[in-house]
XYZ file of C-alpha atoms in Angstrom:
611
model
C 0.000 0.000 0.000
C 2.837 2.387 0.937
C 4.576 1.661 -2.364
C 1.367 2.457 -4.258
C 1.063 5.797 -2.456
C 4.685 6.661 -3.248
C 4.208 5.633 -6.892
C 1.091 7.797 -7.088
C 2.998 10.789 -5.658
C 5.920 10.226 -8.011
C 3.653 10.014 -11.059
C 1.768 13.106 -9.947
C 5.050 14.946 -9.574
C 6.258 13.865 -13.040
C 3.165 14.774 -15.079
C 3.546 18.554 -14.842
C 7.266 18.713 -15.750
C 6.718 16.222 -18.585
C 3.956 18.394 -20.079
C 6.098 21.516 -19.808
C 9.135 19.754 -21.280
C 7.044 18.736 -24.307
C 5.811 22.272 -24.902
C 9.271 23.800 -24.483
C 10.713 21.324 -26.988
C 7.882 22.238 -29.360
C 8.584 25.969 -28.964
C 12.378 25.750 -29.180
C 12.456 23.460 -32.227
C 9.368 24.921 -33.920
C 11.101 25.541 -37.299
C 12.071 21.843 -37.505
C 8.800 20.412 -36.124
C 6.276 22.553 -38.037
C 5.545 21.279 -41.579
C 5.316 24.887 -42.827
C 7.596 27.726 -41.752
C 6.487 31.266 -40.917
C 7.193 32.550 -44.425
C 5.177 29.792 -46.073
C 2.312 30.382 -43.642
C 1.781 33.779 -45.253
C 1.898 32.615 -48.871
C -1.263 33.403 -50.802
C -1.383 30.178 -52.824
C -2.389 28.019 -49.834
C -5.941 26.683 -49.864
C -8.276 28.204 -47.249
C -10.759 26.355 -45.046
C -9.375 22.854 -45.599
C -10.436 20.081 -43.262
C -7.773 18.060 -41.396
C -5.962 15.690 -43.776
C -2.612 14.255 -44.743
C -1.052 17.495 -46.006
C -2.581 19.671 -43.324
C -2.798 17.673 -40.096
C -5.211 20.153 -38.473
C -6.533 21.733 -41.671
C -6.184 25.376 -42.685
C -7.837 28.605 -41.541
C -9.857 31.139 -43.508
C -6.780 32.456 -45.384
C -5.192 29.047 -45.980
C -2.604 29.014 -43.183
C -1.680 25.585 -41.777
C -3.211 25.443 -38.264
C -0.795 22.803 -36.953
C 2.218 24.954 -37.911
C 0.485 28.018 -36.534
C -0.133 26.161 -33.266
C 3.522 25.176 -32.935
C 4.845 28.690 -33.600
C 2.119 30.116 -31.339
C 3.619 28.138 -28.447
C 6.649 30.446 -28.617
C 4.572 33.588 -28.167
C 2.243 32.195 -25.479
C 5.069 30.696 -23.423
C 7.200 33.842 -23.818
C 4.423 36.107 -22.548
C 3.513 33.719 -19.724
C 7.105 33.223 -18.542
C 8.194 36.854 -18.878
C 5.102 38.212 -17.112
C 5.402 35.598 -14.347
C 9.122 36.254 -13.800
C 8.575 40.008 -13.579
C 5.578 39.601 -11.249
C 7.489 37.127 -9.063
C 10.498 39.456 -8.815
C 8.293 42.399 -7.816
C 6.212 40.354 -5.377
C 9.238 38.573 -3.944
C 11.155 41.807 -3.346
C 8.188 43.523 -1.704
C 7.444 40.425 0.409
C 11.040 40.100 1.643
C 11.446 43.805 2.445
C 8.048 43.990 4.126
C 8.501 40.833 6.200
C 12.059 41.643 7.242
C 11.742 45.290 8.259
C 8.098 45.132 9.466
C 6.693 48.146 11.347
C 5.989 51.218 9.162
C 7.618 49.747 6.029
C 5.475 46.631 6.378
C 2.318 48.698 6.901
C 2.935 50.862 3.819
C 3.862 47.983 1.489
C 1.016 45.731 2.666
C -1.573 48.491 2.299
C -0.386 49.040 -1.287
C -0.612 45.281 -1.813
C -4.170 45.251 -0.417
C -5.186 48.006 -2.832
C -3.933 45.975 -5.797
C -5.689 42.857 -4.476
C -8.989 44.746 -4.257
C -8.778 45.937 -7.863
C -10.703 43.639 -10.246
C -7.722 42.338 -12.206
C -9.044 41.116 -15.554
C -11.275 44.146 -16.302
C -8.387 46.502 -15.505
C -5.991 44.479 -17.674
C -8.477 44.684 -20.550
C -8.823 48.448 -20.110
C -5.069 49.009 -19.911
C -4.397 46.739 -22.900
C -6.952 48.642 -24.956
C -5.473 51.977 -23.836
C -1.757 51.319 -24.414
C -2.259 49.314 -27.614
C -0.974 45.951 -28.867
C 2.547 44.578 -28.442
C 4.134 41.647 -26.604
C 6.171 43.895 -24.291
C 3.142 45.964 -23.330
C 1.071 42.854 -22.606
C 3.845 41.468 -20.382
C 4.099 44.710 -18.393
C 0.341 45.028 -17.910
C -0.081 41.423 -16.722
C 2.936 41.499 -14.395
C 2.049 44.816 -12.749
C -1.311 43.397 -11.680
C -0.153 39.855 -10.767
C 2.467 40.384 -8.035
C 0.340 40.972 -4.877
C -0.431 37.294 -4.185
C 3.276 36.437 -4.349
C 4.141 39.333 -2.041
C 1.672 38.108 0.574
C 2.922 34.504 0.552
C 6.608 35.489 0.568
C 6.049 37.929 3.445
C 4.449 35.162 5.499
C 7.467 32.891 4.925
C 9.937 35.694 5.685
C 8.176 36.449 8.987
C 8.792 32.803 9.856
C 12.355 32.495 8.572
C 13.577 35.785 10.112
C 12.998 34.255 13.567
C 15.153 31.201 12.796
C 18.286 30.598 14.829
C 20.590 30.771 11.809
C 19.358 34.317 11.097
C 20.117 35.276 14.689
C 23.538 33.684 14.242
C 24.177 35.783 11.119
C 23.193 38.961 12.996
C 25.494 38.045 15.862
C 28.371 37.824 13.365
C 27.734 41.401 12.200
C 25.921 40.693 8.927
C 23.987 43.692 7.566
C 20.286 43.784 6.735
C 20.682 43.280 2.999
C 23.188 40.482 3.513
C 20.746 38.705 5.814
C 17.805 39.262 3.472
C 19.437 38.079 0.262
C 22.052 35.594 1.512
C 20.127 33.900 4.288
C 16.405 34.581 4.011
C 16.013 34.641 0.215
C 17.514 31.139 -0.332
C 14.992 29.802 2.171
C 12.100 31.347 0.214
C 13.194 30.149 -3.243
C 10.945 27.109 -3.019
C 7.864 29.288 -2.526
C 9.037 31.784 -5.157
C 9.484 28.989 -7.693
C 6.098 27.500 -6.848
C 4.317 30.859 -7.047
C 6.207 31.637 -10.247
C 4.959 28.404 -11.828
C 1.392 29.233 -10.847
C 1.874 32.797 -12.080
C 2.890 31.508 -15.533
C -0.363 29.590 -15.728
C -2.331 32.677 -14.720
C -0.440 34.916 -17.157
C -1.051 32.529 -20.052
C -4.767 32.431 -19.301
C -4.871 36.217 -19.017
C -3.014 36.650 -22.313
C -5.382 34.193 -24.004
C -8.352 36.153 -22.692
C -7.203 39.591 -23.853
C -5.993 38.200 -27.200
C -9.347 36.481 -27.687
C -10.964 39.896 -27.249
C -8.755 41.247 -30.022
C -6.381 43.196 -27.754
C -3.336 41.019 -28.357
C -0.462 41.411 -30.806
C -1.697 40.567 -34.347
C 1.864 40.454 -35.718
C 3.038 37.690 -33.330
C 0.202 35.206 -33.232
C -0.316 33.378 -29.930
C -2.821 30.670 -29.058
C -5.157 33.407 -27.821
C -4.960 35.220 -31.156
C -5.734 31.919 -32.911
C -8.943 31.749 -30.866
C -9.753 35.341 -31.783
C -9.318 34.516 -35.477
C -11.460 31.399 -35.133
C -14.387 33.155 -33.465
C -14.215 36.375 -35.506
C -14.170 34.437 -38.812
C -17.131 32.174 -38.084
C -15.265 29.075 -36.916
C -17.887 28.171 -34.322
C -20.888 29.026 -36.485
C -19.415 27.127 -39.429
C -18.669 24.042 -37.333
C -14.894 24.220 -37.987
C -13.827 22.762 -34.628
C -10.220 22.336 -35.824
C -9.868 26.123 -35.740
C -10.521 26.577 -32.016
C -10.158 23.217 -30.224
C -6.362 22.788 -30.770
C -5.400 26.185 -29.200
C -7.907 25.616 -26.356
C -6.360 22.179 -25.732
C -2.804 23.602 -25.747
C -3.735 26.443 -23.388
C -5.432 24.070 -20.954
C -2.640 21.495 -21.075
C 0.173 24.032 -20.598
C -1.701 25.699 -17.716
C -2.189 22.260 -16.169
C 1.550 21.569 -16.516
C 2.580 24.792 -14.794
C -0.082 24.369 -12.097
C 0.945 20.792 -11.265
C 4.621 21.772 -11.169
C 3.874 24.698 -8.893
C 1.797 22.657 -6.442
C 4.350 19.848 -6.343
C 7.030 22.313 -5.224
C 4.675 24.223 -2.932
C 3.611 21.140 -0.967
C 6.881 19.217 -1.055
C 7.868 20.201 2.487
C 4.545 20.877 4.185
C 5.877 19.488 7.462
C 9.001 21.662 7.501
C 8.986 24.501 9.958
C 11.754 26.722 11.282
C 12.177 26.955 15.024
C 11.721 30.333 16.590
C 14.221 32.261 18.541
C 14.774 35.817 19.623
C 14.675 38.670 17.146
C 15.897 42.220 16.450
C 16.111 45.584 18.065
C 14.574 46.936 21.265
C 12.984 50.076 22.635
C 15.413 51.868 24.891
C 16.022 55.503 25.696
C 19.325 56.735 24.258
C 21.598 59.566 25.253
C 24.063 61.312 22.993
C 26.496 61.804 25.896
C 29.445 59.412 26.013
C 29.455 57.244 29.128
C 32.603 55.965 30.838
C 32.331 53.283 33.499
C 34.701 52.960 36.410
C 35.181 49.206 35.858
C 38.277 49.715 33.685
C 39.642 46.277 34.514
C 36.629 44.625 32.901
C 36.461 44.924 29.103
C 32.757 44.055 29.429
C 30.681 45.219 32.374
C 26.918 44.947 32.895
C 25.522 47.598 35.219
C 21.989 47.622 36.672
C 20.567 45.830 33.646
C 16.805 45.272 33.696
C 14.796 43.624 30.918
C 11.005 43.398 30.982
C 8.328 42.106 28.635
C 4.583 42.549 28.662
C 2.521 39.454 27.902
C -0.878 39.264 26.216
C -2.872 39.718 29.436
C -0.969 42.869 30.360
C 1.212 41.351 33.086
C 4.833 42.510 33.239
C 7.473 39.810 33.035
C 10.825 40.809 34.514
C 13.340 38.470 32.896
C 16.495 40.272 34.079
C 16.437 42.042 37.436
C 19.195 44.566 38.221
C 22.101 42.538 36.845
C 25.593 43.779 37.764
C 28.305 41.651 36.261
C 31.867 42.104 35.032
C 33.887 39.927 32.648
C 37.683 40.145 32.834
C 40.073 39.642 29.943
C 40.767 35.968 29.091
C 38.373 34.864 31.837
C 36.210 31.758 31.379
C 32.809 32.070 33.078
C 30.047 29.468 33.304
C 26.573 30.925 33.835
C 24.327 28.258 35.352
C 20.762 28.122 36.617
C 17.301 26.754 35.911
C 15.643 26.975 32.510
C 13.842 30.306 32.233
C 16.036 32.114 34.741
C 17.189 34.647 32.109
C 20.616 33.292 31.141
C 20.081 33.278 27.358
C 18.341 36.662 27.534
C 21.497 38.064 29.142
C 23.583 36.832 26.198
C 21.191 38.413 23.693
C 21.272 41.656 25.673
C 25.076 41.701 25.413
C 24.648 41.590 21.628
C 21.675 43.982 21.630
C 19.585 41.374 19.884
C 16.602 41.285 22.214
C 13.071 41.139 20.741
C 11.621 44.461 19.695
C 9.064 44.537 22.532
C 11.728 44.303 25.277
C 11.870 47.185 27.739
C 15.478 47.703 28.774
C 17.259 49.902 31.319
C 20.810 49.949 32.599
C 24.153 49.816 30.820
C 26.315 47.304 29.021
C 29.814 48.716 28.811
C 32.155 47.357 26.132
C 35.627 48.907 26.415
C 34.151 51.740 28.500
C 31.374 52.556 26.001
C 27.680 51.869 26.525
C 26.436 49.751 23.588
C 22.890 51.092 24.093
C 24.184 54.407 22.747
C 25.570 52.803 19.575
C 23.882 53.270 16.233
C 22.799 50.125 14.350
C 25.877 50.420 12.125
C 28.198 50.769 15.120
C 26.554 47.798 16.803
C 26.950 45.716 13.656
C 30.710 46.303 13.878
C 30.692 45.027 17.459
C 28.865 41.795 16.636
C 31.144 39.087 15.380
C 34.243 41.278 15.619
C 34.310 42.198 19.327
C 31.581 39.938 20.694
C 30.820 36.644 18.936
C 27.868 34.360 19.645
C 27.580 30.570 19.546
C 23.820 29.864 19.545
C 22.169 26.864 21.101
C 20.134 24.366 19.113
C 22.583 22.931 16.585
C 19.734 21.554 14.493
C 18.507 24.960 13.317
C 21.346 27.416 14.003
C 22.904 26.719 10.588
C 21.328 27.843 7.332
C 19.858 24.627 5.848
C 20.321 25.703 2.212
C 23.942 26.861 2.408
C 27.030 24.681 2.555
C 29.026 24.780 5.778
C 32.145 26.275 4.171
C 30.222 29.302 2.892
C 28.657 29.911 6.320
C 31.981 29.703 8.143
C 33.574 31.890 5.456
C 30.994 34.662 5.901
C 32.596 36.172 9.059
C 35.948 36.308 7.250
C 34.314 38.285 4.456
C 32.199 40.542 6.701
C 34.700 41.293 9.438
C 38.075 41.002 7.722
C 37.353 41.795 4.084
C 38.579 38.500 2.615
C 37.701 37.656 -0.979
C 35.433 34.671 -1.529
C 38.110 32.076 -2.395
C 40.468 33.188 0.373
C 37.606 33.195 2.910
C 36.568 29.665 1.951
C 40.181 28.487 2.231
C 40.394 29.993 5.729
C 37.044 28.411 6.618
C 38.222 24.933 5.586
C 41.410 25.341 7.636
C 39.390 26.482 10.666
C 36.996 23.542 10.381
C 39.995 21.230 10.231
C 41.345 22.888 13.392
C 37.970 22.314 15.059
C 38.368 18.575 14.479
C 36.159 18.049 11.410
C 37.632 14.949 9.764
C 38.383 15.235 6.040
C 37.556 18.949 6.269
C 38.555 19.636 2.631
C 35.563 17.542 1.555
C 33.150 17.751 4.493
C 33.303 21.553 4.520
C 31.187 21.538 1.361
C 28.403 19.429 2.850
C 25.039 20.840 3.872
C 24.141 21.028 7.590
C 21.853 17.995 7.441
C 24.887 15.870 6.545
C 26.535 16.788 9.871
C 26.002 15.147 13.243
C 25.107 17.255 16.282
C 28.714 17.421 17.442
C 29.950 18.436 13.985
C 27.324 21.176 13.780
C 28.453 22.507 17.143
C 32.057 22.573 15.920
C 30.949 24.466 12.801
C 29.127 27.040 14.958
C 32.225 27.495 17.104
C 34.290 27.941 13.935
C 31.878 30.657 12.735
C 32.251 32.504 16.031
C 36.057 32.215 15.975
C 36.293 33.390 12.367
C 35.569 36.973 13.364
C 38.495 36.949 15.828
C 36.319 38.466 18.555
C 37.780 38.892 22.036
C 34.590 37.786 23.839
C 32.720 34.570 22.959
C 29.150 34.057 24.175
C 28.235 30.373 24.105
C 24.615 29.351 24.707
C 24.399 25.703 25.783
C 27.424 24.527 23.741
C 26.994 20.885 24.850
C 23.206 20.689 24.662
C 21.928 17.409 23.208
C 25.396 15.860 22.894
C 26.585 12.600 24.430
C 29.419 12.643 26.945
C 32.129 11.900 24.366
C 30.978 14.786 22.170
C 30.763 17.036 25.242
C 34.369 16.203 26.045
C 35.372 17.086 22.472
C 33.687 20.487 22.767
C 35.311 20.959 26.182
C 38.780 20.383 24.683
C 38.104 23.022 22.033
C 37.059 25.559 24.672
C 40.022 24.771 26.908
C 42.385 25.413 23.982
C 41.021 28.934 23.478
C 43.501 30.446 25.908
C 43.441 33.955 24.435
C 39.644 34.230 24.434
C 37.240 35.574 27.019
C 34.280 33.193 27.189
C 30.886 33.443 28.869
C 29.095 30.098 28.509
C 25.501 29.418 29.522
C 25.142 25.774 30.491
C 23.111 23.254 32.468
C 26.008 20.816 32.342
C 27.716 21.225 35.726
C 30.463 18.744 34.783
C 31.300 20.915 31.768
C 31.172 24.058 33.936
C 33.477 22.525 36.564
C 36.154 21.598 34.013
C 35.840 24.649 31.768
C 35.261 27.719 33.921
C 37.504 29.940 35.998
C 34.439 31.471 37.654
C 30.861 30.324 38.197
C 27.873 32.681 38.108
C 24.452 31.458 39.260
C 21.092 32.869 38.152
C 17.710 32.169 39.667
C 14.371 33.648 38.548
C 15.877 36.646 36.691
C 18.456 37.496 39.372
C 22.152 36.817 39.751
C 22.406 35.126 43.161
C 26.047 34.026 43.478
C 29.438 34.368 41.809
C 32.566 32.554 42.938
C 35.803 30.991 41.658
C 35.241 27.479 40.341
C 37.238 25.653 43.035
C 35.546 27.266 46.011
C 32.101 27.139 44.414
C 32.038 23.375 43.925
C 33.656 22.764 47.317
C 31.517 25.212 49.311
C 28.528 26.829 47.514
C 26.919 29.470 49.731
C 23.490 30.300 48.284
C 20.806 27.701 49.151
C 19.944 27.366 45.428
C 23.607 26.744 44.558
C 23.775 24.128 47.312
C 20.665 22.449 45.909
C 22.200 22.297 42.408
C 25.416 20.725 43.676
C 23.416 18.231 45.748
C 21.471 17.222 42.631
C 24.641 16.152 40.784
C 25.100 12.352 40.471
C 28.394 12.579 42.367
C 26.529 14.170 45.295
C 23.632 11.740 45.526
C 21.047 13.174 43.075
C 19.192 14.994 45.853
C 16.409 16.697 43.882
C 14.863 19.847 45.341
C 11.058 19.815 45.447
C 8.728 22.794 45.127
C 8.102 25.254 42.316
C 9.885 28.232 40.771
C 8.103 31.603 41.070
C 6.414 32.955 37.966
C 8.380 35.614 36.111
C 5.693 38.226 36.681
C 6.486 37.882 40.396
C 10.190 38.444 39.843
C 9.873 42.166 40.442
C 8.802 41.616 44.035
C 11.037 42.864 46.815
C 11.581 39.541 48.558
C 14.036 36.754 47.817
C 12.714 34.720 44.899
C 14.089 31.461 46.270
C 12.368 31.666 49.643
C 9.414 29.599 48.337
C 11.700 26.567 47.962
C 14.298 27.422 50.593
C 14.263 25.429 53.819
C 16.281 28.166 55.553
C 13.936 31.092 54.811
C 12.976 33.462 57.642
C 11.179 36.793 58.062
C 13.938 38.919 56.539
C 13.645 36.975 53.248
C 10.535 39.009 52.391
C 12.937 41.850 51.580
C 15.169 41.803 48.516
C 18.682 40.859 49.614
C 21.731 42.742 48.335
C 25.026 41.079 47.409
C 27.224 40.186 50.363
C 30.941 39.510 49.948
C 32.009 36.372 51.798
C 35.651 35.595 51.091
C 35.967 35.167 47.314
C 32.190 34.650 46.959
C 29.499 37.211 46.245
C 26.127 35.905 47.365
C 22.609 37.400 47.432
C 21.212 35.867 50.628
C 20.227 37.236 54.031
C 21.924 34.291 55.741
C 25.233 36.060 55.157
C 24.222 39.516 56.316
C 26.787 40.971 58.771
């Protein structure tokens, strides 16, 4: 039964291309296929109104022209108009859809309102009016059809772009410093080509039908006879009344069959990957008040310093979600930091904030100082020069953080081209060498594979290579060992340990990885930073009750799982300690928000350590 279904799908997918191939062969080789050439078709000695026979396979028309030859040469004109109009309409619709879906906001509103106006206009009557007004001619027909056929493509492409722009590989490209047009046409456009091709195929069918309609009404080009003009001749010269079916049935059959071919081809492509969806991740931009005054922070020893950073979102019911609560955090040169905590505590949001890649509805206050300059005062162009070149990002989710339609070598080469100005060949050569350094076996060959040919560990190595290609001083790694087995985790650990001249902030749930990798451990709980300490003292003597619970839950410490529930994020702006709900040591003072207390080489946010 399964084989029958597959055979049915394969046959269905072959019919459309086979029909189109036949018509294209007929159009291309028309002078050799047609029994009479164009010059002979216009000779006056031919016999008019002949029925189909041996000499004239489909008979002759009212002036003696061979209908079969006319049909074959007419394929050239009909296919030319259909293809040219569809290509132009697809280019216009595709461009508007990509720009509208990518930039959104006011640009999206303007372009989509224009699109709506064109969709509301009755298309065929307007095409007829315009064709009658501007006169006959193949070029004019193509322009008229295309200018009124692009809105449907724009709508569909915009919907796909809104989906693709949230994909992790787009976020990865932004984190490497890629500009808007580079992202749109190098990353998003290749992932919309399937829809563009499908809509283009359907647009050819629509354009051919439209051309046949206006030509049938006598508004086509009489010099270059198409199948529509053949119908016009047949009906205007009494073909139907006189019962001469061979005048009008052959062009009708060819129009219907070619439209069927383009339609089937378009739907085959359009529905080929119905189950394929891109995962969503964070997006662009944010609303934040900016000052034109330069800001210098006193933390000169820290090349990156986060000061009083707050990030809030508003959900659909109006509640405020505080995902980062007054974060103060410094990162020293060549320091390796592991940021650990529960899922949803705000760790990944902190990384995105450091790159200024939070979603557009984020409400942000505070400072992020990079080399004594607040990045929230940077223009978009200045921030683009920071991403990938000063701060590089290794996203989590290896399955969707790489562009599925680009080979690995080209993706790793992109930071070399963006940040260092390498030419294409030199960048690819550097990319292959870097992949080899990352431990990709047979890198000269495997570098030119697509992401789906890579295992999870190989994808993670490729993402690390992309981040290293920009030669940034600070690497932000979001769950670099997520979904990998222990052997693969150890391989990634070796790579990180060898990056001696890099400052690394890694978000992880893997405490074994954190213990071997980090110089310093930072702990987050429910949007707040609750403890920082050197690695050795943290794992020997964690101070915060949440840190103690995490260590106790490790297999080497007996898997002692902490019961209870984590507070909702909309409660994270309360004044009390967020962990008191689970904490067995909570007391009255825990209803007030604790400050950081310095205990030896630890900093801990807990009233137990108040002097």
